[in-house]
Amino acid sequence: MQPRSSPRSTVATGRNHRPATRSRGIPEATVARLPLYLRALTALSERSVPTVSSEELAAAAGVNSAKLRKDFSYLGSYGTRGVGYDVEYLVYQISRELGLTQDWPVVIVGIGNLGAALANYGGFASRGFRVAALIDADPAMAGKPVAGIPVQHTDELEKIISDNGVSIGVISTPAGAAQQVCERLIAAGVTSILNFAPTVLSVPDGVDVRKVDLSIELQILAFHEQRKAGEEAEAANRKGPDGDMSAVMPA
Amino acid sequence: MQPRSSPRSTVATGRNHRPATRSRGIPEATVARLPLYLRALTALSERSVPTVSSEELAAAAGVNSAKLRKDFSYLGSYGTRGVGYDVEYLVYQISRELGLTQDWPVVIVGIGNLGAALANYGGFASRGFRVAALIDADPAMAGKPVAGIPVQHTDELEKIISDNGVSIGVISTPAGAAQQVCERLIAAGVTSILNFAPTVLSVPDGVDVRKVDLSIELQILAFHEQRKAGEEAEAANRKGPDGDMSAVMPA
């Protein structure tokens, strides 16, 4: 992506796009936090909560509240003093900024346990992602319905991408097949890849890849478990027979 | 978690714990980034790269380099001017800080497609997480091996937790079963829950829950797709027949 030489006026595209100048101005770290805000806001919306303070929302999203206010300033959303943010409007604003108010057809390649779990995953459709096709290299899978969608053979990959105007591909193949699948998806017109395969993919400039590591949240839990165990040991030690902390020597 | 009234000296626990005072001093946002650094460092380590600059590592982890240096200062890791950080030592430091240098037995409850995918997921074992047991409510599943581990029935849940000293539970049941499973896990001694079920779990104080939303990375890709489409439209417009940008009106 090359930086633009000068700011441009907004452009009517006839589609549901935000002004490009504005989208480009949002820092990547803010973009990465928008889905966290959206998840917290959606939970509030489901409980019919009408407004939320920046502190409450920041706590629910696991973000510092000053950072949240700064992030929202990029969206032009400042809330109302003493009232907070309108939950429904903020859901709309963030969804629009993320491009979730339009329909994104995605294909899932590799329909093992993980691919089938992803095909069944309700959280995609509710965010504007429509599973347009499931693709697997195993001829025995072809025609078999998974989550109500018949699996298609890898031979059809290029035609499926083209017929459905797919720009986002999800790879849930074994590691050894992922790079080749990635290259075929890109050659067929896909420009964003969500990679669940345990391997690093090489892609040309202009293609975005995000890798999902299912162990990341477990690692954060392990940190807290370790801390809890440390606190318990410490508390037990403080309640020791002589109650004399000076007797406790560093490890 | 209540804040401690005063700093304490470190305590010898006979286990692999960090000094509690130091762990507690790390901001939650830094903790959340440590797995991202670790992922990037592990990739460098696999390529036998000996040292890395803060800029390179920050780019690989998708984090601002000033923030990375600040994060590492909490670990007491400052790198060497002109040389950067020692990759292997940093892998060790972060793993130790996250508690990954010890063995964490985990149970997975709900062995549908997602549970089976998680049981087969190589990224757990490589991070110190050992799948101690797979549990499912379907009696027909009992004894059936998944990823080489025989599935056990939910009736055994309490005994499994206790026998294996499990403190981390993974829930991959349908939404309707998740809260009850969560309560049984906690009653049996689990204090950290990784929730893949599409529902919000209520837990008592002292129990940590992390929820995995598989659509978060897709949302970030959608943002970039939208931006790319906007740029293409803008570029096409600039190359229009008259080349006159003033003719382009805002949408």
mmCIF file of C-alpha atoms in Angstrom, chain A residues 1 4 8-13 15-18 20 23-24 26 28 31-33 35-36 38-39 43 67 96-100 102 104 106 113-114 116-118 120-121 123-124 127 129 167-168 170 191-194 196 200 206-231 233-234 237-238 245 248-251, chain B residues 1 4 8-13 15-18 20 23-24 26 28 31-33 35-36 38-39 43 67 96-100 102 104 106 113-114 116-118 120-121 123-124 127 129 167-168 170 191-194 196 200 206-231 233-234 237-238 245 248-251:
data_model
loop_
_atom_site.group_PDB
_atom_site.id
_atom_site.type_symbol
_atom_site.label_atom_id
_atom_site.label_comp_id
_atom_site.label_asym_id
_atom_site.label_seq_id
_atom_site.Cartn_x
_atom_site.Cartn_y
_atom_site.Cartn_z
ATOM 1 C CA MET A 1 0.000 0.000 0.000
ATOM 2 C CA ARG A 4 -1.395 8.970 -1.115
ATOM 3 C CA ARG A 8 -8.788 13.780 -1.793
ATOM 4 C CA SER A 9 -12.433 14.565 -1.515
ATOM 5 C CA THR A 10 -14.741 11.657 -0.799
ATOM 6 C CA VAL A 11 -15.791 9.647 -3.794
ATOM 7 C CA ALA A 12 -19.219 8.305 -4.610
ATOM 8 C CA THR A 13 -18.786 4.631 -5.434
ATOM 9 C CA ARG A 15 -21.424 0.963 -2.782
ATOM 10 C CA ASN A 16 -21.371 0.999 0.947
ATOM 11 C CA HIS A 17 -17.869 2.388 1.395
ATOM 12 C CA ARG A 18 -16.627 4.912 3.898
ATOM 13 C CA ALA A 20 -11.201 6.387 2.034
ATOM 14 C CA SER A 23 -10.514 5.028 6.995
ATOM 15 C CA ARG A 24 -6.843 5.454 6.201
ATOM 16 C CA ILE A 26 -7.302 5.203 11.777
ATOM 17 C CA GLU A 28 -3.876 -0.110 13.013
ATOM 18 C CA VAL A 31 -8.653 -1.009 14.112
ATOM 19 C CA ALA A 32 -7.611 -4.096 16.105
ATOM 20 C CA ARG A 33 -9.569 -2.841 19.130
ATOM 21 C CA PRO A 35 -13.955 -5.652 17.231
ATOM 22 C CA LEU A 36 -13.410 -5.801 21.020
ATOM 23 C CA LEU A 38 -18.154 -4.153 19.151
ATOM 24 C CA ARG A 39 -18.279 -7.450 21.051
ATOM 25 C CA ALA A 43 -23.561 -7.839 24.676
ATOM 26 C CA LYS A 67 -7.453 4.886 25.018
ATOM 27 C CA ARG A 96 -19.849 0.682 9.428
ATOM 28 C CA GLU A 97 -16.200 1.593 10.048
ATOM 29 C CA LEU A 98 -15.195 -2.069 9.995
ATOM 30 C CA GLY A 99 -17.155 -2.655 6.813
ATOM 31 C CA LEU A 100 -19.577 -5.048 8.501
ATOM 32 C CA GLN A 102 -22.059 -4.928 3.855
ATOM 33 C CA TRP A 104 -18.787 -10.374 2.765
ATOM 34 C CA VAL A 106 -16.133 -16.000 2.390
ATOM 35 C CA ASN A 113 -13.014 -30.693 12.337
ATOM 36 C CA LEU A 114 -11.907 -27.070 12.414
ATOM 37 C CA ALA A 116 -16.659 -27.812 9.971
ATOM 38 C CA ALA A 117 -16.642 -25.956 13.302
ATOM 39 C CA LEU A 118 -16.042 -22.671 11.433
ATOM 40 C CA ASN A 120 -21.187 -23.965 11.899
ATOM 41 C CA TYR A 121 -19.937 -20.896 13.745
ATOM 42 C CA GLY A 123 -20.483 -15.533 14.955
ATOM 43 C CA PHE A 124 -19.607 -15.126 11.268
ATOM 44 C CA ARG A 127 -21.017 -9.986 11.660
ATOM 45 C CA PHE A 129 -19.711 -12.779 6.864
ATOM 46 C CA SER A 167 -12.338 -11.512 -1.604
ATOM 47 C CA ILE A 168 -11.836 -13.198 1.800
ATOM 48 C CA VAL A 170 -10.371 -18.856 5.323
ATOM 49 C CA THR A 191 -7.019 -10.378 -1.278
ATOM 50 C CA SER A 192 -7.539 -11.234 2.419
ATOM 51 C CA ILE A 193 -6.670 -14.537 4.081
ATOM 52 C CA LEU A 194 -7.599 -15.745 7.539
ATOM 53 C CA PHE A 196 -5.937 -21.205 10.892
ATOM 54 C CA VAL A 200 3.382 -18.950 8.192
ATOM 55 C CA GLY A 206 -1.520 -5.983 -1.310
ATOM 56 C CA VAL A 207 -2.762 -9.218 0.266
ATOM 57 C CA ASP A 208 -3.605 -9.164 3.984
ATOM 58 C CA VAL A 209 -3.106 -12.265 6.107
ATOM 59 C CA ARG A 210 -4.263 -12.683 9.704
ATOM 60 C CA LYS A 211 -3.243 -15.766 11.619
ATOM 61 C CA VAL A 212 -5.400 -17.151 14.394
ATOM 62 C CA ASP A 213 -3.539 -18.659 17.343
ATOM 63 C CA LEU A 214 -6.100 -20.452 19.490
ATOM 64 C CA SER A 215 -3.616 -20.680 22.375
ATOM 65 C CA ILE A 216 -3.252 -16.915 22.915
ATOM 66 C CA GLU A 217 -6.170 -16.595 25.315
ATOM 67 C CA LEU A 218 -4.975 -19.716 27.175
ATOM 68 C CA GLN A 219 -1.601 -18.042 27.666
ATOM 69 C CA ILE A 220 -3.295 -15.035 29.274
ATOM 70 C CA LEU A 221 -5.215 -17.398 31.581
ATOM 71 C CA ALA A 222 -1.979 -19.176 32.497
ATOM 72 C CA PHE A 223 -0.479 -15.847 33.558
ATOM 73 C CA HIS A 224 -3.387 -15.269 35.946
ATOM 74 C CA GLU A 225 -3.339 -18.851 37.232
ATOM 75 C CA GLN A 226 0.321 -18.492 38.036
ATOM 76 C CA ARG A 227 -0.344 -15.214 39.830
ATOM 77 C CA LYS A 228 -3.218 -16.747 41.826
ATOM 78 C CA ALA A 229 -1.030 -19.691 42.862
ATOM 79 C CA GLY A 230 1.703 -17.226 43.884
ATOM 80 C CA GLU A 231 -0.763 -15.199 45.958
ATOM 81 C CA ALA A 233 1.411 -19.395 48.599
ATOM 82 C CA GLU A 234 2.164 -15.890 49.845
ATOM 83 C CA ASN A 237 3.122 -17.965 54.313
ATOM 84 C CA ARG A 238 1.846 -14.789 55.964
ATOM 85 C CA MET A 245 7.545 -11.946 57.501
ATOM 86 C CA VAL A 248 10.721 -15.333 54.654
ATOM 87 C CA MET A 249 13.758 -15.259 52.430
ATOM 88 C CA PRO A 250 13.671 -14.562 48.696
ATOM 89 C CA ALA A 251 13.770 -17.704 46.570
ATOM 90 C CA MET B 1 -8.880 -9.976 43.393
ATOM 91 C CA ARG B 4 -2.463 -5.997 48.477
ATOM 92 C CA ARG B 8 5.959 -8.142 50.167
ATOM 93 C CA SER B 9 9.237 -9.849 49.741
ATOM 94 C CA THR B 10 9.354 -12.759 47.327
ATOM 95 C CA VAL B 11 8.351 -16.108 48.715
ATOM 96 C CA ALA B 12 9.935 -19.483 48.083
ATOM 97 C CA THR B 13 7.130 -21.792 47.035
ATOM 98 C CA ARG B 15 7.354 -24.414 42.497
ATOM 99 C CA ASN B 16 8.074 -22.622 39.314
ATOM 100 C CA HIS B 17 6.445 -19.315 40.231
ATOM 101 C CA ARG B 18 7.682 -15.799 39.617
ATOM 102 C CA ALA B 20 4.182 -12.385 42.973
ATOM 103 C CA SER B 23 3.868 -10.332 38.193
ATOM 104 C CA ARG B 24 1.227 -8.134 39.771
ATOM 105 C CA ILE B 26 2.528 -5.846 34.862
ATOM 106 C CA GLU B 28 -3.180 -6.189 31.874
ATOM 107 C CA VAL B 31 0.016 -9.255 29.576
ATOM 108 C CA ALA B 32 -2.326 -9.443 26.574
ATOM 109 C CA ARG B 33 0.544 -8.499 24.224
ATOM 110 C CA PRO B 35 1.592 -13.910 23.636
ATOM 111 C CA LEU B 36 1.866 -11.812 20.447
ATOM 112 C CA LEU B 38 6.057 -14.811 21.940
ATOM 113 C CA ARG B 39 4.436 -15.904 18.680
ATOM 114 C CA ALA B 43 8.823 -17.797 14.428
ATOM 115 C CA LYS B 67 5.125 0.267 23.411
ATOM 116 C CA ARG B 96 8.414 -17.768 32.262
ATOM 117 C CA GLU B 97 6.431 -14.570 32.879
ATOM 118 C CA LEU B 98 3.318 -16.108 31.305
ATOM 119 C CA GLY B 99 3.758 -19.268 33.366
ATOM 120 C CA LEU B 100 4.350 -21.420 30.278
ATOM 121 C CA GLN B 102 5.327 -25.196 33.820
ATOM 122 C CA TRP B 104 -0.807 -26.828 32.688
ATOM 123 C CA VAL B 106 -6.444 -28.635 30.755
ATOM 124 C CA ASN B 113 -16.222 -30.439 15.728
ATOM 125 C CA LEU B 114 -14.688 -27.549 17.642
ATOM 126 C CA ALA B 116 -12.152 -32.234 18.419
ATOM 127 C CA ALA B 117 -10.294 -29.506 16.515
ATOM 128 C CA LEU B 118 -8.992 -28.093 19.813
ATOM 129 C CA ASN B 120 -5.932 -31.942 17.787
ATOM 130 C CA TYR B 121 -4.513 -28.414 17.955
ATOM 131 C CA GLY B 123 -0.425 -25.023 19.451
ATOM 132 C CA PHE B 124 -1.552 -26.015 22.952
ATOM 133 C CA ARG B 127 2.874 -23.716 24.879
ATOM 134 C CA PHE B 129 -0.842 -26.869 27.834
ATOM 135 C CA SER B 167 -7.178 -25.484 37.096
ATOM 136 C CA ILE B 168 -7.945 -24.503 33.468
ATOM 137 C CA VAL B 170 -11.965 -25.170 27.991
ATOM 138 C CA THR B 191 -10.303 -21.236 38.404
ATOM 139 C CA SER B 192 -9.732 -20.263 34.736
ATOM 140 C CA ILE B 193 -12.162 -20.853 31.878
ATOM 141 C CA LEU B 194 -11.565 -20.477 28.168
ATOM 142 C CA PHE B 196 -15.639 -20.993 22.964
ATOM 143 C CA VAL B 200 -21.615 -14.971 28.190
ATOM 144 C CA GLY B 206 -11.558 -15.120 41.670
ATOM 145 C CA VAL B 207 -12.394 -17.052 38.490
ATOM 146 C CA ASP B 208 -10.993 -15.755 35.195
ATOM 147 C CA VAL B 209 -12.927 -16.230 31.962
ATOM 148 C CA ARG B 210 -11.623 -15.475 28.468
ATOM 149 C CA LYS B 211 -13.985 -15.702 25.554
ATOM 150 C CA VAL B 212 -12.731 -16.545 22.086
ATOM 151 C CA ASP B 213 -14.483 -14.799 19.217
ATOM 152 C CA LEU B 214 -13.326 -16.438 16.005
ATOM 153 C CA SER B 215 -14.742 -13.583 13.942
ATOM 154 C CA ILE B 216 -12.476 -10.873 15.399
ATOM 155 C CA GLU B 217 -9.655 -11.378 12.930
ATOM 156 C CA LEU B 218 -12.178 -11.540 10.079
ATOM 157 C CA GLN B 219 -13.497 -8.153 11.139
ATOM 158 C CA ILE B 220 -10.001 -6.681 10.899
ATOM 159 C CA LEU B 221 -9.656 -8.177 7.399
ATOM 160 C CA ALA B 222 -13.025 -6.692 6.407
ATOM 161 C CA PHE B 223 -11.759 -3.255 7.436
ATOM 162 C CA HIS B 224 -8.784 -3.602 5.096
ATOM 163 C CA GLU B 225 -10.884 -5.067 2.274
ATOM 164 C CA GLN B 226 -13.212 -2.097 2.510
ATOM 165 C CA ARG B 227 -10.273 0.275 2.427
ATOM 166 C CA LYS B 228 -8.760 -1.482 -0.603
ATOM 167 C CA ALA B 229 -12.076 -1.312 -2.459
ATOM 168 C CA GLY B 230 -12.322 2.381 -1.589
ATOM 169 C CA GLU B 231 -8.815 3.024 -2.896
ATOM 170 C CA ALA B 233 -12.663 3.179 -6.686
ATOM 171 C CA GLU B 234 -10.766 6.373 -5.945
ATOM 172 C CA ASN B 237 -12.041 7.860 -10.571
ATOM 173 C CA ARG B 238 -8.762 9.780 -10.749
ATOM 174 C CA MET B 245 -11.192 15.727 -9.517
ATOM 175 C CA VAL B 248 -16.248 14.239 -8.028
ATOM 176 C CA MET B 249 -18.902 15.069 -5.483
ATOM 177 C CA PRO B 250 -19.037 13.622 -1.989
ATOM 178 C CA ALA B 251 -21.463 10.696 -1.608
#
